[in-house]
PDB file of C-alpha atoms in Angstrom:
ATOM      1  CA  MET A 152       0.000   0.000   0.000  1.00  0.00           C
ATOM      2  CA  LYS A 153       1.281   3.459  -0.891  1.00  0.00           C
ATOM      3  CA  PRO A 154       1.963   5.852   2.045  1.00  0.00           C
ATOM      4  CA  ALA A 155      -0.494   8.711   2.512  1.00  0.00           C
ATOM      5  CA  GLY A 156       2.084  11.342   1.545  1.00  0.00           C
ATOM      6  CA  SER A 157       2.842   9.567  -1.702  1.00  0.00           C
ATOM      7  CA  MET A 158      -0.854   9.312  -2.512  1.00  0.00           C
ATOM      8  CA  ARG A 159      -1.344  13.039  -1.912  1.00  0.00           C
ATOM      9  CA  ARG A 160       1.664  13.960  -4.058  1.00  0.00           C
ATOM     10  CA  GLY A 161       0.436  11.704  -6.826  1.00  0.00           C
ATOM     11  CA  ALA A 162      -3.099  13.099  -6.741  1.00  0.00           C
ATOM     12  CA  LEU A 163      -1.847  16.705  -6.734  1.00  0.00           C
ATOM     13  CA  ALA A 164       0.522  16.011  -9.633  1.00  0.00           C
ATOM     14  CA  ALA A 165      -2.260  14.328 -11.640  1.00  0.00           C
ATOM     15  CA  ALA A 166      -4.690  17.204 -11.003  1.00  0.00           C
ATOM     16  CA  SER A 167      -2.061  19.770 -11.997  1.00  0.00           C
ATOM     17  CA  ALA A 168      -1.304  17.781 -15.166  1.00  0.00           C
ATOM     18  CA  ALA A 169      -5.026  17.772 -15.956  1.00  0.00           C
ATOM     19  CA  ALA A 170      -5.296  21.544 -15.591  1.00  0.00           C
ATOM     20  CA  CYS A 171      -2.261  22.164 -17.809  1.00  0.00           C
ATOM     21  CA  PHE A 172      -3.578  19.878 -20.522  1.00  0.00           C
ATOM     22  CA  GLY A 173      -7.256  20.824 -20.332  1.00  0.00           C
ATOM     23  CA  VAL A 174      -6.871  24.567 -20.882  1.00  0.00           C
ATOM     24  CA  THR A 175      -4.849  24.064 -24.065  1.00  0.00           C
ATOM     25  CA  VAL A 176      -7.570  22.226 -26.024  1.00  0.00           C
ATOM     26  CA  PRO A 177      -9.766  25.250 -26.877  1.00  0.00           C
ATOM     27  CA  LEU A 178      -6.638  27.331 -27.529  1.00  0.00           C
ATOM     28  CA  MET A 179      -5.452  24.664 -29.921  1.00  0.00           C
ATOM     29  CA  GLN A 180      -8.778  24.885 -31.739  1.00  0.00           C
ATOM     30  CA  ARG A 181      -8.618  28.655 -32.068  1.00  0.00           C
ATOM     31  CA  PHE A 182      -5.009  28.959 -33.172  1.00  0.00           C
ATOM     32  CA  GLY A 183      -4.592  25.693 -35.060  1.00  0.00           C
ATOM     33  CA  HIS A 184      -7.304  26.217 -37.676  1.00  0.00           C
ATOM     34  CA  GLY A 185      -4.819  27.466 -40.266  1.00  0.00           C
ATOM     35  CA  ALA A 186      -2.405  24.548 -39.947  1.00  0.00           C
ATOM     36  CA  GLY A 187      -2.488  20.941 -41.042  1.00  0.00           C
ATOM     37  CA  PRO A 188      -3.115  18.430 -38.229  1.00  0.00           C
ATOM     38  CA  TRP A 189       0.359  16.882 -38.434  1.00  0.00           C
ATOM     39  CA  VAL A 190       1.997  20.331 -38.439  1.00  0.00           C
ATOM     40  CA  THR A 191      -0.065  21.117 -35.345  1.00  0.00           C
ATOM     41  CA  ALA A 192       1.137  17.931 -33.647  1.00  0.00           C
ATOM     42  CA  ALA A 193       4.760  18.782 -34.479  1.00  0.00           C
ATOM     43  CA  LEU A 194       4.490  22.316 -33.091  1.00  0.00           C
ATOM     44  CA  LEU A 195       2.853  21.110 -29.881  1.00  0.00           C
ATOM     45  CA  TYR A 196       5.695  18.707 -29.192  1.00  0.00           C
ATOM     46  CA  VAL A 197       8.337  21.249 -30.146  1.00  0.00           C
ATOM     47  CA  GLY A 198       6.984  23.150 -27.151  1.00  0.00           C
ATOM     48  CA  ALA A 199       7.081  20.004 -25.022  1.00  0.00           C
ATOM     49  CA  ALA A 200      10.699  19.389 -26.009  1.00  0.00           C
ATOM     50  CA  ILE A 201      11.691  22.957 -25.129  1.00  0.00           C
ATOM     51  CA  VAL A 202      10.490  22.648 -21.526  1.00  0.00           C
ATOM     52  CA  SER A 203      11.732  19.093 -21.031  1.00  0.00           C
ATOM     53  CA  GLY A 204      15.167  20.268 -19.899  1.00  0.00           C
ATOM     54  CA  GLY A 205      18.559  18.722 -20.511  1.00  0.00           C
ATOM     55  CA  SER A 206      19.067  14.987 -20.682  1.00  0.00           C
ATOM     56  CA  ARG A 207      22.103  13.062 -19.478  1.00  0.00           C
ATOM     57  CA  SER A 208      20.434   9.685 -19.190  1.00  0.00           C
ATOM     58  CA  LYS A 209      20.581   8.397 -22.755  1.00  0.00           C
ATOM     59  CA  GLU A 210      22.130   5.131 -21.631  1.00  0.00           C
ATOM     60  CA  ARG A 211      19.156   4.494 -19.340  1.00  0.00           C
ATOM     61  CA  LEU A 212      16.698   5.154 -22.166  1.00  0.00           C
ATOM     62  CA  MET A 213      18.333   2.916 -24.779  1.00  0.00           C
ATOM     63  CA  PRO A 214      16.874  -0.373 -23.442  1.00  0.00           C
ATOM     64  CA  HIS A 215      13.444   1.263 -23.770  1.00  0.00           C
ATOM     65  CA  ALA A 216      13.926   2.628 -27.294  1.00  0.00           C
ATOM     66  CA  ALA A 217      11.118   0.560 -28.844  1.00  0.00           C
ATOM     67  CA  ARG A 218       8.685   1.605 -26.108  1.00  0.00           C
ATOM     68  CA  ILE A 219       9.628   5.273 -26.534  1.00  0.00           C
ATOM     69  CA  VAL A 220       9.049   5.123 -30.298  1.00  0.00           C
ATOM     70  CA  LEU A 221       5.663   3.474 -29.699  1.00  0.00           C
ATOM     71  CA  ILE A 222       4.469   6.057 -27.167  1.00  0.00           C
ATOM     72  CA  ALA A 223       5.749   8.841 -29.431  1.00  0.00           C
ATOM     73  CA  LEU A 224       3.816   7.420 -32.374  1.00  0.00           C
ATOM     74  CA  LEU A 225       0.635   7.074 -30.318  1.00  0.00           C
ATOM     75  CA  GLY A 226       0.779  10.055 -27.977  1.00  0.00           C
ATOM     76  CA  ALA A 227       3.017  12.644 -29.644  1.00  0.00           C
ATOM     77  CA  ALA A 228       2.022  12.167 -33.295  1.00  0.00           C
ATOM     78  CA  ALA A 229      -1.259  10.310 -33.925  1.00  0.00           C
ATOM     79  CA  ALA A 230      -3.224  11.583 -30.893  1.00  0.00           C
ATOM     80  CA  PRO A 231      -2.646  15.353 -31.308  1.00  0.00           C
ATOM     81  CA  ALA A 232      -3.159  15.068 -35.074  1.00  0.00           C
ATOM     82  CA  LEU A 233      -6.474  13.257 -34.561  1.00  0.00           C
ATOM     83  CA  LEU A 234      -7.515  15.848 -31.973  1.00  0.00           C
ATOM     84  CA  ALA A 235      -6.705  18.640 -34.445  1.00  0.00           C
ATOM     85  CA  MET A 236      -8.868  16.903 -37.073  1.00  0.00           C
ATOM     86  CA  GLY A 237     -11.705  16.633 -34.583  1.00  0.00           C
ATOM     87  CA  LEU A 238     -11.461  20.265 -33.474  1.00  0.00           C
ATOM     88  CA  ARG A 239     -12.093  21.348 -37.055  1.00  0.00           C
ATOM     89  CA  ARG A 240     -15.504  19.678 -36.968  1.00  0.00           C
ATOM     90  CA  ILE A 241     -16.991  20.057 -33.462  1.00  0.00           C
ATOM     91  CA  ASP A 242     -17.063  22.783 -30.817  1.00  0.00           C
ATOM     92  CA  GLY A 243     -14.258  23.060 -28.299  1.00  0.00           C
ATOM     93  CA  ALA A 244     -16.458  22.464 -25.236  1.00  0.00           C
ATOM     94  CA  SER A 245     -17.801  19.135 -26.515  1.00  0.00           C
ATOM     95  CA  ALA A 246     -14.353  18.074 -27.691  1.00  0.00           C
ATOM     96  CA  SER A 247     -12.939  18.872 -24.254  1.00  0.00           C
ATOM     97  CA  LEU A 248     -15.553  16.779 -22.467  1.00  0.00           C
ATOM     98  CA  LEU A 249     -15.034  13.875 -24.878  1.00  0.00           C
ATOM     99  CA  LEU A 250     -11.497  13.715 -23.523  1.00  0.00           C
ATOM    100  CA  GLY A 251     -13.116  12.298 -20.388  1.00  0.00           C
ATOM    101  CA  PHE A 252     -13.112   8.945 -22.167  1.00  0.00           C
ATOM    102  CA  GLU A 253      -9.364   8.771 -21.548  1.00  0.00           C
ATOM    103  CA  ALA A 254      -9.781   7.780 -17.911  1.00  0.00           C
ATOM    104  CA  SER A 255     -12.002   4.847 -18.844  1.00  0.00           C
ATOM    105  CA  PHE A 256      -9.670   3.631 -21.565  1.00  0.00           C
ATOM    106  CA  THR A 257      -6.535   4.057 -19.424  1.00  0.00           C
ATOM    107  CA  VAL A 258      -8.032   2.130 -16.509  1.00  0.00           C
ATOM    108  CA  LEU A 259      -8.893  -0.746 -18.835  1.00  0.00           C
ATOM    109  CA  PHE A 260      -5.416  -0.712 -20.394  1.00  0.00           C
ATOM    110  CA  ALA A 261      -3.794  -0.616 -16.941  1.00  0.00           C
ATOM    111  CA  ARG A 262      -5.848  -3.634 -15.908  1.00  0.00           C
ATOM    112  CA  ALA A 263      -5.019  -5.544 -19.095  1.00  0.00           C
ATOM    113  CA  LEU A 264      -1.284  -4.757 -19.132  1.00  0.00           C
ATOM    114  CA  TYR A 265      -0.316  -4.565 -15.445  1.00  0.00           C
ATOM    115  CA  ARG A 266      -3.166  -6.281 -13.603  1.00  0.00           C
ATOM    116  CA  GLU A 267      -3.743  -3.135 -11.535  1.00  0.00           C
ATOM    117  CA  ARG A 268      -6.617  -3.592  -9.119  1.00  0.00           C
ATOM    118  CA  ILE A 269      -9.930  -2.113 -10.240  1.00  0.00           C
ATOM    119  CA  SER A 270     -12.380  -1.728  -7.376  1.00  0.00           C
ATOM    120  CA  PRO A 271     -16.180  -1.673  -7.806  1.00  0.00           C
ATOM    121  CA  ARG A 272     -16.092   2.110  -7.304  1.00  0.00           C
ATOM    122  CA  VAL A 273     -13.643   2.544 -10.159  1.00  0.00           C
ATOM    123  CA  ILE A 274     -15.792   0.311 -12.382  1.00  0.00           C
ATOM    124  CA  ALA A 275     -18.822   2.457 -11.531  1.00  0.00           C
ATOM    125  CA  ALA A 276     -16.842   5.621 -12.244  1.00  0.00           C
ATOM    126  CA  VAL A 277     -15.704   4.271 -15.609  1.00  0.00           C
ATOM    127  CA  ALA A 278     -19.317   3.453 -16.486  1.00  0.00           C
ATOM    128  CA  LEU A 279     -20.460   6.981 -15.573  1.00  0.00           C
ATOM    129  CA  THR A 280     -17.650   8.487 -17.638  1.00  0.00           C
ATOM    130  CA  PHE A 281     -18.536   6.296 -20.597  1.00  0.00           C
ATOM    131  CA  VAL A 282     -22.231   7.233 -20.477  1.00  0.00           C
ATOM    132  CA  GLY A 283     -21.370  10.920 -20.150  1.00  0.00           C
ATOM    133  CA  GLY A 284     -19.153  10.750 -23.193  1.00  0.00           C
ATOM    134  CA  ALA A 285     -21.786   8.805 -25.116  1.00  0.00           C
ATOM    135  CA  LEU A 286     -24.279  11.622 -24.499  1.00  0.00           C
ATOM    136  CA  LEU A 287     -21.975  13.876 -26.464  1.00  0.00           C
ATOM    137  CA  VAL A 288     -21.182  11.426 -29.257  1.00  0.00           C
ATOM    138  CA  VAL A 289     -24.585   9.926 -30.096  1.00  0.00           C
ATOM    139  CA  PRO A 290     -26.380  13.202 -31.038  1.00  0.00           C
ATOM    140  CA  GLU A 291     -23.461  14.118 -33.309  1.00  0.00           C
ATOM    141  CA  LEU A 292     -23.906  10.932 -35.354  1.00  0.00           C
ATOM    142  CA  ARG A 293     -26.819  12.514 -37.237  1.00  0.00           C
ATOM    143  CA  ALA A 294     -24.513  15.031 -38.917  1.00  0.00           C
ATOM    144  CA  PRO A 295     -21.649  13.414 -40.886  1.00  0.00           C
ATOM    145  CA  ARG A 296     -19.196  16.248 -40.204  1.00  0.00           C
ATOM    146  CA  SER A 297     -19.911  16.337 -36.484  1.00  0.00           C
ATOM    147  CA  ALA A 298     -19.886  12.541 -36.283  1.00  0.00           C
ATOM    148  CA  ALA A 299     -16.460  12.447 -37.909  1.00  0.00           C
ATOM    149  CA  GLY A 300     -15.217  15.134 -35.515  1.00  0.00           C
ATOM    150  CA  SER A 301     -16.407  13.195 -32.472  1.00  0.00           C
ATOM    151  CA  LEU A 302     -14.855   9.976 -33.725  1.00  0.00           C
ATOM    152  CA  PHE A 303     -11.551  11.733 -34.412  1.00  0.00           C
ATOM    153  CA  VAL A 304     -11.487  13.036 -30.822  1.00  0.00           C
ATOM    154  CA  VAL A 305     -12.369   9.604 -29.403  1.00  0.00           C
ATOM    155  CA  GLY A 306      -9.601   8.135 -31.564  1.00  0.00           C
ATOM    156  CA  ALA A 307      -7.165  10.662 -30.109  1.00  0.00           C
ATOM    157  CA  VAL A 308      -8.281   9.730 -26.604  1.00  0.00           C
ATOM    158  CA  LEU A 309      -7.801   6.025 -27.329  1.00  0.00           C
ATOM    159  CA  CYS A 310      -4.257   6.726 -28.555  1.00  0.00           C
ATOM    160  CA  TRP A 311      -3.449   8.802 -25.469  1.00  0.00           C
ATOM    161  CA  ALA A 312      -4.874   6.152 -23.155  1.00  0.00           C
ATOM    162  CA  ALA A 313      -2.743   3.449 -24.769  1.00  0.00           C
ATOM    163  CA  ASP A 314       0.249   5.813 -24.605  1.00  0.00           C
ATOM    164  CA  SER A 315      -0.320   6.456 -20.885  1.00  0.00           C
ATOM    165  CA  ALA A 316      -0.595   2.765 -20.049  1.00  0.00           C
ATOM    166  CA  ILE A 317       2.390   1.702 -22.168  1.00  0.00           C
ATOM    167  CA  MET A 318       4.443   4.533 -20.643  1.00  0.00           C
ATOM    168  CA  ARG A 319       3.926   3.248 -17.074  1.00  0.00           C
ATOM    169  CA  PRO A 320       7.284   1.354 -16.846  1.00  0.00           C
ATOM    170  CA  LEU A 321       9.105   4.549 -17.860  1.00  0.00           C
ATOM    171  CA  SER A 322       7.833   6.454 -14.814  1.00  0.00           C
ATOM    172  CA  GLU A 323      10.804   5.133 -12.803  1.00  0.00           C
ATOM    173  CA  LEU A 324      13.272   6.777 -15.230  1.00  0.00           C
ATOM    174  CA  PRO A 325      14.303  10.475 -15.112  1.00  0.00           C
ATOM    175  CA  VAL A 326      11.119  12.316 -16.082  1.00  0.00           C
ATOM    176  CA  ALA A 327      12.838  15.021 -18.150  1.00  0.00           C
ATOM    177  CA  SER A 328      14.637  12.424 -20.244  1.00  0.00           C
ATOM    178  CA  VAL A 329      11.428  10.555 -21.052  1.00  0.00           C
ATOM    179  CA  VAL A 330       9.552  13.742 -21.991  1.00  0.00           C
ATOM    180  CA  ARG A 331      12.393  14.946 -24.192  1.00  0.00           C
ATOM    181  CA  ALA A 332      12.817  11.625 -25.986  1.00  0.00           C
ATOM    182  CA  LYS A 333       9.101  11.187 -26.595  1.00  0.00           C
ATOM    183  CA  SER A 334       8.728  14.778 -27.781  1.00  0.00           C
ATOM    184  CA  LEU A 335      11.633  14.708 -30.237  1.00  0.00           C
ATOM    185  CA  VAL A 336      10.587  11.385 -31.766  1.00  0.00           C
ATOM    186  CA  GLY A 337       6.997  12.648 -32.011  1.00  0.00           C
ATOM    187  CA  VAL A 338       8.115  15.839 -33.767  1.00  0.00           C
ATOM    188  CA  ALA A 339      10.136  13.823 -36.280  1.00  0.00           C
ATOM    189  CA  LEU A 340       7.242  11.460 -37.046  1.00  0.00           C
ATOM    190  CA  SER A 341       4.749  14.322 -37.373  1.00  0.00           C
ATOM    191  CA  LEU A 342       7.018  16.318 -39.677  1.00  0.00           C
ATOM    192  CA  ILE A 343       7.493  13.304 -41.942  1.00  0.00           C
ATOM    193  CA  ALA A 344       3.699  12.893 -42.210  1.00  0.00           C
ATOM    194  CA  SER A 345       3.202  16.643 -42.728  1.00  0.00           C
ATOM    195  CA  LEU A 346       5.767  16.834 -45.529  1.00  0.00           C
ATOM    196  CA  ALA A 347       4.340  13.747 -47.215  1.00  0.00           C
ATOM    197  CA  LEU A 348       0.846  15.291 -47.178  1.00  0.00           C
ATOM    198  CA  ARG A 349       2.104  18.791 -48.125  1.00  0.00           C
ATOM    199  CA  GLU A 350       0.173  20.416 -45.317  1.00  0.00           C
ATOM    200  CA  THR A 351      -0.266  24.160 -44.904  1.00  0.00           C
ATOM    201  CA  MET A 352       1.722  26.052 -42.297  1.00  0.00           C
ATOM    202  CA  PRO A 353       0.162  28.411 -39.729  1.00  0.00           C
ATOM    203  CA  SER A 354       1.053  32.076 -39.334  1.00  0.00           C
ATOM    204  CA  LEU A 355       3.992  32.915 -37.085  1.00  0.00           C
ATOM    205  CA  ARG A 356       1.648  34.096 -34.312  1.00  0.00           C
ATOM    206  CA  ASP A 357      -0.434  30.903 -34.425  1.00  0.00           C
ATOM    207  CA  ALA A 358       2.691  28.751 -34.552  1.00  0.00           C
ATOM    208  CA  LEU A 359       4.095  30.421 -31.436  1.00  0.00           C
ATOM    209  CA  VAL A 360       0.801  29.942 -29.564  1.00  0.00           C
ATOM    210  CA  LEU A 361       0.762  26.251 -30.510  1.00  0.00           C
ATOM    211  CA  VAL A 362       4.341  25.867 -29.287  1.00  0.00           C
ATOM    212  CA  ALA A 363       3.319  27.534 -26.003  1.00  0.00           C
ATOM    213  CA  CYS A 364       0.306  25.190 -25.757  1.00  0.00           C
ATOM    214  CA  GLY A 365       2.632  22.259 -26.265  1.00  0.00           C
ATOM    215  CA  ALA A 366       5.006  23.471 -23.572  1.00  0.00           C
ATOM    216  CA  LEU A 367       2.177  23.696 -21.046  1.00  0.00           C
ATOM    217  CA  GLY A 368      -0.203  20.939 -22.085  1.00  0.00           C
ATOM    218  CA  TYR A 369       2.212  18.314 -23.368  1.00  0.00           C
ATOM    219  CA  GLY A 370       5.571  19.081 -21.733  1.00  0.00           C
ATOM    220  CA  ILE A 371       4.843  20.287 -18.198  1.00  0.00           C
ATOM    221  CA  SER A 372       1.661  18.200 -18.080  1.00  0.00           C
ATOM    222  CA  LEU A 373       3.497  15.019 -19.103  1.00  0.00           C
ATOM    223  CA  ARG A 374       6.193  15.552 -16.480  1.00  0.00           C
ATOM    224  CA  LEU A 375       3.526  15.920 -13.804  1.00  0.00           C
ATOM    225  CA  TYR A 376       1.672  12.875 -15.158  1.00  0.00           C
ATOM    226  CA  LEU A 377       4.784  10.697 -14.872  1.00  0.00           C
ATOM    227  CA  VAL A 378       5.343  11.907 -11.299  1.00  0.00           C
ATOM    228  CA  ALA A 379       1.753  10.927 -10.508  1.00  0.00           C
ATOM    229  CA  GLN A 380       2.148   7.475 -12.080  1.00  0.00           C
ATOM    230  CA  ARG A 381       5.275   6.902 -10.007  1.00  0.00           C
ATOM    231  CA  ASN A 382       3.322   7.641  -6.827  1.00  0.00           C
ATOM    232  CA  VAL A 383      -0.134   6.142  -7.423  1.00  0.00           C
ATOM    233  CA  GLY A 384      -0.012   3.963 -10.560  1.00  0.00           C
ATOM    234  CA  ALA A 385      -1.540   4.278 -14.026  1.00  0.00           C
ATOM    235  CA  ALA A 386      -5.199   3.626 -13.186  1.00  0.00           C
ATOM    236  CA  ARG A 387      -5.473   6.065 -10.268  1.00  0.00           C
ATOM    237  CA  THR A 388      -3.506   8.726 -12.135  1.00  0.00           C
ATOM    238  CA  ALA A 389      -5.989   8.433 -14.994  1.00  0.00           C
ATOM    239  CA  SER A 390      -8.919   8.708 -12.593  1.00  0.00           C
ATOM    240  CA  VAL A 391      -7.680  12.069 -11.263  1.00  0.00           C
ATOM    241  CA  PHE A 392      -6.533  13.282 -14.691  1.00  0.00           C
ATOM    242  CA  ALA A 393     -10.169  12.860 -15.773  1.00  0.00           C
ATOM    243  CA  VAL A 394     -10.854  16.407 -14.518  1.00  0.00           C
ATOM    244  CA  ALA A 395      -8.925  17.777 -17.536  1.00  0.00           C
ATOM    245  CA  PRO A 396     -12.038  17.987 -19.771  1.00  0.00           C
ATOM    246  CA  PHE A 397     -13.751  20.359 -17.353  1.00  0.00           C
ATOM    247  CA  PHE A 398     -10.903  22.870 -17.517  1.00  0.00           C
ATOM    248  CA  GLY A 399     -11.084  22.718 -21.306  1.00  0.00           C
ATOM    249  CA  ALA A 400     -14.864  23.042 -21.457  1.00  0.00           C
ATOM    250  CA  VAL A 401     -14.878  26.112 -19.190  1.00  0.00           C
ATOM    251  CA  VAL A 402     -12.202  27.858 -21.258  1.00  0.00           C
ATOM    252  CA  ALA A 403     -13.951  26.908 -24.515  1.00  0.00           C
ATOM    253  CA  LEU A 404     -17.266  28.357 -23.345  1.00  0.00           C
ATOM    254  CA  ALA A 405     -15.494  31.490 -22.131  1.00  0.00           C
ATOM    255  CA  LEU A 406     -14.009  31.867 -25.610  1.00  0.00           C
ATOM    256  CA  GLY A 407     -17.463  31.656 -27.165  1.00  0.00           C
ATOM    257  CA  ALA A 408     -17.789  27.997 -28.119  1.00  0.00           C
ATOM    258  CA  ARG A 409     -21.247  27.062 -29.342  1.00  0.00           C
ATOM    259  CA  ALA A 410     -22.705  23.971 -27.765  1.00  0.00           C
ATOM    260  CA  HIS A 411     -26.077  22.444 -26.885  1.00  0.00           C
ATOM    261  CA  LEU A 412     -25.963  23.452 -23.241  1.00  0.00           C
ATOM    262  CA  PRO A 413     -28.531  20.949 -21.795  1.00  0.00           C
ATOM    263  CA  THR A 414     -26.660  18.006 -23.346  1.00  0.00           C
ATOM    264  CA  LEU A 415     -23.335  19.502 -22.339  1.00  0.00           C
ATOM    265  CA  ALA A 416     -24.573  19.988 -18.775  1.00  0.00           C
ATOM    266  CA  ALA A 417     -25.910  16.435 -18.503  1.00  0.00           C
ATOM    267  CA  ALA A 418     -22.721  14.934 -19.909  1.00  0.00           C
ATOM    268  CA  GLY A 419     -20.607  17.148 -17.667  1.00  0.00           C
ATOM    269  CA  ALA A 420     -22.609  16.095 -14.594  1.00  0.00           C
ATOM    270  CA  LEU A 421     -22.069  12.398 -15.339  1.00  0.00           C
ATOM    271  CA  LEU A 422     -18.375  12.918 -15.985  1.00  0.00           C
ATOM    272  CA  ALA A 423     -18.045  14.952 -12.783  1.00  0.00           C
ATOM    273  CA  LEU A 424     -19.808  12.232 -10.806  1.00  0.00           C
ATOM    274  CA  GLY A 425     -17.467   9.640 -12.296  1.00  0.00           C
ATOM    275  CA  VAL A 426     -14.431  11.683 -11.272  1.00  0.00           C
ATOM    276  CA  ALA A 427     -15.851  12.182  -7.760  1.00  0.00           C
ATOM    277  CA  VAL A 428     -16.509   8.456  -7.325  1.00  0.00           C
ATOM    278  CA  GLN A 429     -12.928   7.598  -8.235  1.00  0.00           C
ATOM    279  CA  ALA A 430     -11.384  10.449  -6.259  1.00  0.00           C
ATOM    280  CA  THR A 431     -13.206   9.414  -3.063  1.00  0.00           C
ATOM    281  CA  GLU A 432     -12.307   5.730  -3.369  1.00  0.00           C
ATOM    282  CA  SER A 433     -11.016   4.317  -0.118  1.00  0.00           C
ATOM    283  CA  ARG A 434      -7.295   3.641  -0.406  1.00  0.00           C
TER     284      ARG A 434
END
């Protein structure tokens, strides 16, 4: 059993990671509209690489090279590109709340890969999160563009959840080294895809904002996420990180996002209840 201090540090780190990531989603929608999705992914992880700090632990990372390439492909290339595709088709508030699926997916991956214990409360919380997300997805299926946007966001969440679970063994390594390696590999993969597809580039202002979003939401957030995993494990980290969508939804609405408020409120209530159930689980 983890000591109480470790649990508190892990929960605080996970909540801080959620805040850093959540607020960047609507900003990414606003300033990434003029860029291709793979260019957007590359710029986000340029920012993450900048704040990752120096690395003197290459020899410790080499045995994990295949794992680092896999998490970079999933979490630093495919996921942000899919999110960018989704944000072109649905409002930022709904997209932010759809990110609540990540907790459910990560818990299931953690159970499948590491046999982490899943209590009845966590199962109930996952079910609430899933239903809340479904409330946002199902109405969008009537409009092809919105349906595609929702599915792109869910695809991004699935990639990030797999990334988070696969990354769990790396949480014992120097955090800065892992963030830097993942970021640089992700940038390289995204740039290759962008050049192959001849994507458009954003303006200098938009590019700088995306780099700043990456520094906060993908660099600092990832470092905090790894600290949380080290203290409380993959499943519990995901359960606390599930508050990220609410930060994003609030910022999106403040920026003028259009959404069907009754559906958004109902989905948000279910997601909030799911987070509360997991956060109050007896340790």
